Amino acid sequence: MKLYLNVPFAEKEEAKALGARWNPTIKLWFIEVKDSINPLLKKWLIRESFYNLLAEQYTIVSAKKVCWKCENEMVVSTFLLQNYYELSRYEDNILGYPFLNWQEVHNVSFVSNITALDLECLAGIVRENPEYRKTYSKTLQGSYFANNCPYCRVLQGDFNLYNEPDGVFYDYRDSAKFTIMKTLDSAFKAEGNTALTAGSPEGIMIKVIGH
């Protein structure tokens, strides 16, 4: 497997000497591990992360819907990923403690319930939809990045967009519901939810319980 590492700039030559290579898009060092982890890599293992999703490129899509409160037609937007990395927890008997690693996922999915988002990714979607911002949800008792109505300023909750069968972002395969705005060849970084198969019962469960 590929083991991703948090290597400080001052220690990059040491990491390279141990076989580590650099991924310039997601800006992480990694090394191929076949059997056991070299104890010399211990200090660079990922113990915590601000994000749980990474991708080397991402697509911004938009769709039209009617605001649930004022009933005006409005535009909602989201991120669509094709092949990405999810943060997973690993155990290693030799090291004696758990660590985190980025696992590559060959899947297509919208991203929902985003609680942390890279500033460049946020700027990209705001250019397409100025009403996309971090908003407080009384239902969830917390804030997340979401669509808001430009007329009455009310939150358009992710559950209705992604989890209801008639939601515009329920299934990425239903392309008649949305328009691809742009695909960006730059890193996507966020704390959010994906679906293993968009629109399937398995995907819905993952969306509901999160990571």
PDB file of C-alpha atoms in Angstrom:
ATOM      1  CA  MET A   1       0.000   0.000   0.000  1.00  0.00           C
ATOM      2  CA  LYS A   2       0.973   3.647  -0.253  1.00  0.00           C
ATOM      3  CA  LEU A   3       1.784   5.073   3.147  1.00  0.00           C
ATOM      4  CA  TYR A   4       1.367   8.854   3.273  1.00  0.00           C
ATOM      5  CA  LEU A   5       3.642  10.873   5.533  1.00  0.00           C
ATOM      6  CA  ASN A   6       3.757  14.295   7.192  1.00  0.00           C
ATOM      7  CA  VAL A   7       7.342  15.242   6.376  1.00  0.00           C
ATOM      8  CA  PRO A   8       8.613  18.715   7.362  1.00  0.00           C
ATOM      9  CA  PHE A   9      10.524  20.526   4.612  1.00  0.00           C
ATOM     10  CA  ALA A  10      13.757  20.364   6.627  1.00  0.00           C
ATOM     11  CA  GLU A  11      13.523  16.546   6.722  1.00  0.00           C
ATOM     12  CA  LYS A  12      12.619  15.878   3.093  1.00  0.00           C
ATOM     13  CA  GLU A  13      16.080  14.595   2.139  1.00  0.00           C
ATOM     14  CA  GLU A  14      15.967  12.126   5.013  1.00  0.00           C
ATOM     15  CA  ALA A  15      12.566  10.901   3.814  1.00  0.00           C
ATOM     16  CA  LYS A  16      13.800  10.620   0.215  1.00  0.00           C
ATOM     17  CA  ALA A  17      16.752   8.527   1.382  1.00  0.00           C
ATOM     18  CA  LEU A  18      14.271   6.082   2.911  1.00  0.00           C
ATOM     19  CA  GLY A  19      12.392   5.814  -0.405  1.00  0.00           C
ATOM     20  CA  ALA A  20       9.682   8.437   0.036  1.00  0.00           C
ATOM     21  CA  ARG A  21       8.293  10.216  -3.037  1.00  0.00           C
ATOM     22  CA  TRP A  22       6.384  13.486  -3.420  1.00  0.00           C
ATOM     23  CA  ASN A  23       2.842  13.875  -4.775  1.00  0.00           C
ATOM     24  CA  PRO A  24       2.873  17.474  -6.070  1.00  0.00           C
ATOM     25  CA  THR A  25      -0.912  17.791  -6.458  1.00  0.00           C
ATOM     26  CA  ILE A  26      -2.018  16.855  -2.958  1.00  0.00           C
ATOM     27  CA  LYS A  27       1.365  17.962  -1.552  1.00  0.00           C
ATOM     28  CA  LEU A  28       2.133  14.865   0.491  1.00  0.00           C
ATOM     29  CA  TRP A  29       5.045  12.467   0.765  1.00  0.00           C
ATOM     30  CA  PHE A  30       4.361   8.744   0.401  1.00  0.00           C
ATOM     31  CA  ILE A  31       6.237   5.453   0.370  1.00  0.00           C
ATOM     32  CA  GLU A  32       5.262   2.017  -0.913  1.00  0.00           C
ATOM     33  CA  VAL A  33       4.909  -0.484   1.948  1.00  0.00           C
ATOM     34  CA  LYS A  34       4.753  -4.212   1.186  1.00  0.00           C
ATOM     35  CA  ASP A  35       4.953  -6.002   4.530  1.00  0.00           C
ATOM     36  CA  SER A  36       5.774  -3.961   7.622  1.00  0.00           C
ATOM     37  CA  ILE A  37       6.385  -0.266   8.240  1.00  0.00           C
ATOM     38  CA  ASN A  38       9.994   0.823   8.689  1.00  0.00           C
ATOM     39  CA  PRO A  39      10.268   2.122  12.295  1.00  0.00           C
ATOM     40  CA  LEU A  40      12.329   5.054  10.951  1.00  0.00           C
ATOM     41  CA  LEU A  41       9.122   6.362   9.346  1.00  0.00           C
ATOM     42  CA  LYS A  42       7.303   6.430  12.687  1.00  0.00           C
ATOM     43  CA  LYS A  43       7.831  10.135  13.342  1.00  0.00           C
ATOM     44  CA  TRP A  44       6.127  11.090  10.049  1.00  0.00           C
ATOM     45  CA  LEU A  45       3.000   8.972  10.373  1.00  0.00           C
ATOM     46  CA  ILE A  46      -0.256  10.930  10.241  1.00  0.00           C
ATOM     47  CA  ARG A  47      -1.794  11.129  13.720  1.00  0.00           C
ATOM     48  CA  GLU A  48      -4.417  13.808  13.003  1.00  0.00           C
ATOM     49  CA  SER A  49      -5.767  15.739  10.020  1.00  0.00           C
ATOM     50  CA  PHE A  50      -7.942  18.794   9.443  1.00  0.00           C
ATOM     51  CA  TYR A  51      -9.510  17.074   6.397  1.00  0.00           C
ATOM     52  CA  ASN A  52     -10.788  13.572   5.620  1.00  0.00           C
ATOM     53  CA  LEU A  53     -11.074  13.951   1.818  1.00  0.00           C
ATOM     54  CA  LEU A  54      -8.430  14.752  -0.808  1.00  0.00           C
ATOM     55  CA  ALA A  55      -8.566  14.697  -4.607  1.00  0.00           C
ATOM     56  CA  GLU A  56      -6.158  15.659  -7.371  1.00  0.00           C
ATOM     57  CA  GLN A  57      -8.964  17.383  -9.287  1.00  0.00           C
ATOM     58  CA  TYR A  58     -12.608  18.239  -8.740  1.00  0.00           C
ATOM     59  CA  THR A  59     -15.690  19.353 -10.641  1.00  0.00           C
ATOM     60  CA  ILE A  60     -18.187  22.037  -9.666  1.00  0.00           C
ATOM     61  CA  VAL A  61     -21.766  21.340 -10.715  1.00  0.00           C
ATOM     62  CA  SER A  62     -24.931  23.407 -10.367  1.00  0.00           C
ATOM     63  CA  ALA A  63     -28.643  22.724 -10.549  1.00  0.00           C
ATOM     64  CA  LYS A  64     -31.922  24.598 -10.328  1.00  0.00           C
ATOM     65  CA  LYS A  65     -34.413  24.012  -7.543  1.00  0.00           C
ATOM     66  CA  VAL A  66     -37.259  25.810  -5.804  1.00  0.00           C
ATOM     67  CA  CYS A  67     -36.527  27.321  -2.403  1.00  0.00           C
ATOM     68  CA  TRP A  68     -38.499  25.427   0.229  1.00  0.00           C
ATOM     69  CA  LYS A  69     -39.463  28.680   2.001  1.00  0.00           C
ATOM     70  CA  CYS A  70     -40.026  31.519  -0.506  1.00  0.00           C
ATOM     71  CA  GLU A  71     -40.668  29.181  -3.494  1.00  0.00           C
ATOM     72  CA  ASN A  72     -38.467  31.179  -5.860  1.00  0.00           C
ATOM     73  CA  GLU A  73     -36.372  29.219  -8.351  1.00  0.00           C
ATOM     74  CA  MET A  74     -32.711  29.327  -7.391  1.00  0.00           C
ATOM     75  CA  VAL A  75     -29.339  27.739  -8.167  1.00  0.00           C
ATOM     76  CA  VAL A  76     -27.553  25.279  -5.872  1.00  0.00           C
ATOM     77  CA  SER A  77     -23.985  24.029  -6.350  1.00  0.00           C
ATOM     78  CA  THR A  78     -21.773  21.211  -5.129  1.00  0.00           C
ATOM     79  CA  PHE A  79     -18.496  19.355  -5.645  1.00  0.00           C
ATOM     80  CA  LEU A  80     -18.227  16.156  -7.689  1.00  0.00           C
ATOM     81  CA  LEU A  81     -15.180  13.927  -7.230  1.00  0.00           C
ATOM     82  CA  GLN A  82     -13.956  11.150  -9.500  1.00  0.00           C
ATOM     83  CA  ASN A  83     -11.250   9.107  -7.799  1.00  0.00           C
ATOM     84  CA  TYR A  84     -10.201  10.598  -4.492  1.00  0.00           C
ATOM     85  CA  TYR A  85      -8.542   9.808  -1.159  1.00  0.00           C
ATOM     86  CA  GLU A  86     -10.308   9.147   2.132  1.00  0.00           C
ATOM     87  CA  LEU A  87      -8.610   9.176   5.510  1.00  0.00           C
ATOM     88  CA  SER A  88      -8.679   5.760   7.204  1.00  0.00           C
ATOM     89  CA  ARG A  89      -7.539   4.510  10.594  1.00  0.00           C
ATOM     90  CA  TYR A  90      -4.912   1.758  10.684  1.00  0.00           C
ATOM     91  CA  GLU A  91      -3.415  -0.452  13.377  1.00  0.00           C
ATOM     92  CA  ASP A  92       0.180  -1.719  13.328  1.00  0.00           C
ATOM     93  CA  ASN A  93       1.302  -4.394  15.787  1.00  0.00           C
ATOM     94  CA  ILE A  94       4.961  -3.453  15.492  1.00  0.00           C
ATOM     95  CA  LEU A  95       4.400   0.247  16.157  1.00  0.00           C
ATOM     96  CA  GLY A  96       1.884  -0.511  18.899  1.00  0.00           C
ATOM     97  CA  TYR A  97      -0.478   2.394  18.221  1.00  0.00           C
ATOM     98  CA  PRO A  98      -2.998   3.459  15.553  1.00  0.00           C
ATOM     99  CA  PHE A  99      -2.284   5.978  12.796  1.00  0.00           C
ATOM    100  CA  LEU A 100      -4.101   7.550   9.849  1.00  0.00           C
ATOM    101  CA  ASN A 101      -3.461   7.010   6.171  1.00  0.00           C
ATOM    102  CA  TRP A 102      -4.925   8.229   2.909  1.00  0.00           C
ATOM    103  CA  GLN A 103      -6.691   5.455   0.991  1.00  0.00           C
ATOM    104  CA  GLU A 104      -7.329   5.891  -2.728  1.00  0.00           C
ATOM    105  CA  VAL A 105     -10.984   5.375  -3.679  1.00  0.00           C
ATOM    106  CA  HIS A 106     -11.966   4.669  -7.297  1.00  0.00           C
ATOM    107  CA  ASN A 107     -15.456   6.079  -7.159  1.00  0.00           C
ATOM    108  CA  VAL A 108     -17.580   8.999  -8.365  1.00  0.00           C
ATOM    109  CA  SER A 109     -19.416  10.946  -5.674  1.00  0.00           C
ATOM    110  CA  PHE A 110     -20.861  14.283  -4.690  1.00  0.00           C
ATOM    111  CA  VAL A 111     -19.531  15.718  -1.424  1.00  0.00           C
ATOM    112  CA  SER A 112     -22.023  16.699   1.273  1.00  0.00           C
ATOM    113  CA  ASN A 113     -22.023  17.911   4.888  1.00  0.00           C
ATOM    114  CA  ILE A 114     -18.745  19.790   4.454  1.00  0.00           C
ATOM    115  CA  THR A 115     -17.574  21.214   7.776  1.00  0.00           C
ATOM    116  CA  ALA A 116     -14.054  22.231   6.669  1.00  0.00           C
ATOM    117  CA  LEU A 117     -13.014  23.315   3.182  1.00  0.00           C
ATOM    118  CA  ASP A 118      -9.779  24.474   1.552  1.00  0.00           C
ATOM    119  CA  LEU A 119      -9.952  28.205   0.811  1.00  0.00           C
ATOM    120  CA  GLU A 120      -9.097  27.784  -2.888  1.00  0.00           C
ATOM    121  CA  CYS A 121     -11.900  25.226  -3.284  1.00  0.00           C
ATOM    122  CA  LEU A 122     -14.300  27.577  -1.520  1.00  0.00           C
ATOM    123  CA  ALA A 123     -13.282  30.461  -3.801  1.00  0.00           C
ATOM    124  CA  GLY A 124     -13.854  28.254  -6.845  1.00  0.00           C
ATOM    125  CA  ILE A 125     -17.427  27.355  -5.956  1.00  0.00           C
ATOM    126  CA  VAL A 126     -18.293  30.870  -4.744  1.00  0.00           C
ATOM    127  CA  ARG A 127     -17.339  32.237  -8.168  1.00  0.00           C
ATOM    128  CA  GLU A 128     -20.088  30.041  -9.609  1.00  0.00           C
ATOM    129  CA  ASN A 129     -22.535  30.510  -6.740  1.00  0.00           C
ATOM    130  CA  PRO A 130     -22.080  33.470  -4.349  1.00  0.00           C
ATOM    131  CA  GLU A 131     -24.726  32.010  -1.986  1.00  0.00           C
ATOM    132  CA  TYR A 132     -22.558  29.006  -1.078  1.00  0.00           C
ATOM    133  CA  ARG A 133     -21.092  29.605   2.386  1.00  0.00           C
ATOM    134  CA  LYS A 134     -20.761  28.197   5.881  1.00  0.00           C
ATOM    135  CA  THR A 135     -24.192  28.361   7.482  1.00  0.00           C
ATOM    136  CA  TYR A 136     -25.628  27.406  10.856  1.00  0.00           C
ATOM    137  CA  SER A 137     -28.248  24.639  10.858  1.00  0.00           C
ATOM    138  CA  LYS A 138     -30.753  24.596  13.708  1.00  0.00           C
ATOM    139  CA  THR A 139     -31.577  20.976  12.849  1.00  0.00           C
ATOM    140  CA  LEU A 140     -27.973  19.799  13.140  1.00  0.00           C
ATOM    141  CA  GLN A 141     -27.023  22.319  15.845  1.00  0.00           C
ATOM    142  CA  GLY A 142     -23.878  23.159  13.922  1.00  0.00           C
ATOM    143  CA  SER A 143     -22.470  24.872  10.842  1.00  0.00           C
ATOM    144  CA  TYR A 144     -21.439  23.466   7.470  1.00  0.00           C
ATOM    145  CA  PHE A 145     -20.795  24.748   3.944  1.00  0.00           C
ATOM    146  CA  ALA A 146     -24.126  24.859   2.156  1.00  0.00           C
ATOM    147  CA  ASN A 147     -26.348  26.573  -0.379  1.00  0.00           C
ATOM    148  CA  ASN A 148     -28.545  29.500   0.633  1.00  0.00           C
ATOM    149  CA  CYS A 149     -31.485  31.113  -1.143  1.00  0.00           C
ATOM    150  CA  PRO A 150     -30.493  34.455  -2.760  1.00  0.00           C
ATOM    151  CA  TYR A 151     -34.008  35.824  -2.189  1.00  0.00           C
ATOM    152  CA  CYS A 152     -34.891  34.942   1.423  1.00  0.00           C
ATOM    153  CA  ARG A 153     -31.341  33.940   2.606  1.00  0.00           C
ATOM    154  CA  VAL A 154     -32.594  30.646   4.036  1.00  0.00           C
ATOM    155  CA  LEU A 155     -30.392  27.538   4.212  1.00  0.00           C
ATOM    156  CA  GLN A 156     -31.122  24.827   1.649  1.00  0.00           C
ATOM    157  CA  GLY A 157     -30.223  21.788   3.748  1.00  0.00           C
ATOM    158  CA  ASP A 158     -27.943  19.054   2.415  1.00  0.00           C
ATOM    159  CA  PHE A 159     -30.297  16.258   3.454  1.00  0.00           C
ATOM    160  CA  ASN A 160     -32.954  17.321   0.940  1.00  0.00           C
ATOM    161  CA  LEU A 161     -30.388  17.859  -1.812  1.00  0.00           C
ATOM    162  CA  TYR A 162     -28.403  14.629  -1.403  1.00  0.00           C
ATOM    163  CA  ASN A 163     -30.516  12.096   0.487  1.00  0.00           C
ATOM    164  CA  GLU A 164     -34.057  12.511  -0.806  1.00  0.00           C
ATOM    165  CA  PRO A 165     -34.761  10.489  -4.014  1.00  0.00           C
ATOM    166  CA  ASP A 166     -35.983  13.646  -5.789  1.00  0.00           C
ATOM    167  CA  GLY A 167     -32.976  15.703  -4.633  1.00  0.00           C
ATOM    168  CA  VAL A 168     -30.935  17.278  -7.420  1.00  0.00           C
ATOM    169  CA  PHE A 169     -27.710  15.756  -6.045  1.00  0.00           C
ATOM    170  CA  TYR A 170     -29.140  12.384  -5.011  1.00  0.00           C
ATOM    171  CA  ASP A 171     -27.429  10.437  -7.809  1.00  0.00           C
ATOM    172  CA  TYR A 172     -24.564  11.679 -10.000  1.00  0.00           C
ATOM    173  CA  ARG A 173     -25.782   9.350 -12.775  1.00  0.00           C
ATOM    174  CA  ASP A 174     -28.948  11.443 -13.142  1.00  0.00           C
ATOM    175  CA  SER A 175     -27.079  14.083 -15.142  1.00  0.00           C
ATOM    176  CA  ALA A 176     -30.283  15.669 -16.466  1.00  0.00           C
ATOM    177  CA  LYS A 177     -30.734  17.294 -13.057  1.00  0.00           C
ATOM    178  CA  PHE A 178     -27.484  19.275 -13.011  1.00  0.00           C
ATOM    179  CA  THR A 179     -24.981  21.167 -15.170  1.00  0.00           C
ATOM    180  CA  ILE A 180     -21.202  20.766 -15.038  1.00  0.00           C
ATOM    181  CA  MET A 181     -19.762  24.244 -14.539  1.00  0.00           C
ATOM    182  CA  LYS A 182     -16.009  23.544 -14.536  1.00  0.00           C
ATOM    183  CA  THR A 183     -13.376  20.931 -13.712  1.00  0.00           C
ATOM    184  CA  LEU A 184     -10.306  22.166 -11.868  1.00  0.00           C
ATOM    185  CA  ASP A 185      -6.944  20.386 -11.984  1.00  0.00           C
ATOM    186  CA  SER A 186      -5.990  21.412  -8.469  1.00  0.00           C
ATOM    187  CA  ALA A 187      -6.219  19.776  -5.068  1.00  0.00           C
ATOM    188  CA  PHE A 188      -9.564  19.321  -3.332  1.00  0.00           C
ATOM    189  CA  LYS A 189      -9.378  19.251   0.471  1.00  0.00           C
ATOM    190  CA  ALA A 190     -12.373  18.977   2.761  1.00  0.00           C
ATOM    191  CA  GLU A 191     -13.955  17.386   5.806  1.00  0.00           C
ATOM    192  CA  GLY A 192     -17.188  15.949   4.468  1.00  0.00           C
ATOM    193  CA  ASN A 193     -19.187  12.918   3.365  1.00  0.00           C
ATOM    194  CA  THR A 194     -19.145  10.854   0.189  1.00  0.00           C
ATOM    195  CA  ALA A 195     -21.224   7.909  -1.017  1.00  0.00           C
ATOM    196  CA  LEU A 196     -19.754   4.593  -2.183  1.00  0.00           C
ATOM    197  CA  THR A 197     -22.440   4.397  -4.844  1.00  0.00           C
ATOM    198  CA  ALA A 198     -24.433   7.592  -5.196  1.00  0.00           C
ATOM    199  CA  GLY A 199     -28.151   6.989  -4.751  1.00  0.00           C
ATOM    200  CA  SER A 200     -27.753   3.453  -3.394  1.00  0.00           C
ATOM    201  CA  PRO A 201     -28.810   2.315   0.100  1.00  0.00           C
ATOM    202  CA  GLU A 202     -25.117   1.874   0.994  1.00  0.00           C
ATOM    203  CA  GLY A 203     -24.327   5.391  -0.133  1.00  0.00           C
ATOM    204  CA  ILE A 204     -27.244   6.862   1.785  1.00  0.00           C
ATOM    205  CA  MET A 205     -26.117   5.140   4.973  1.00  0.00           C
ATOM    206  CA  ILE A 206     -22.625   6.585   4.643  1.00  0.00           C
ATOM    207  CA  LYS A 207     -24.059  10.029   4.025  1.00  0.00           C
ATOM    208  CA  VAL A 208     -26.207   9.826   7.143  1.00  0.00           C
ATOM    209  CA  ILE A 209     -23.622   8.481   9.606  1.00  0.00           C
ATOM    210  CA  GLY A 210     -20.630  10.260   8.056  1.00  0.00           C
ATOM    211  CA  HIS A 211     -17.008   9.404   8.954  1.00  0.00           C
TER     212      HIS A 211
END
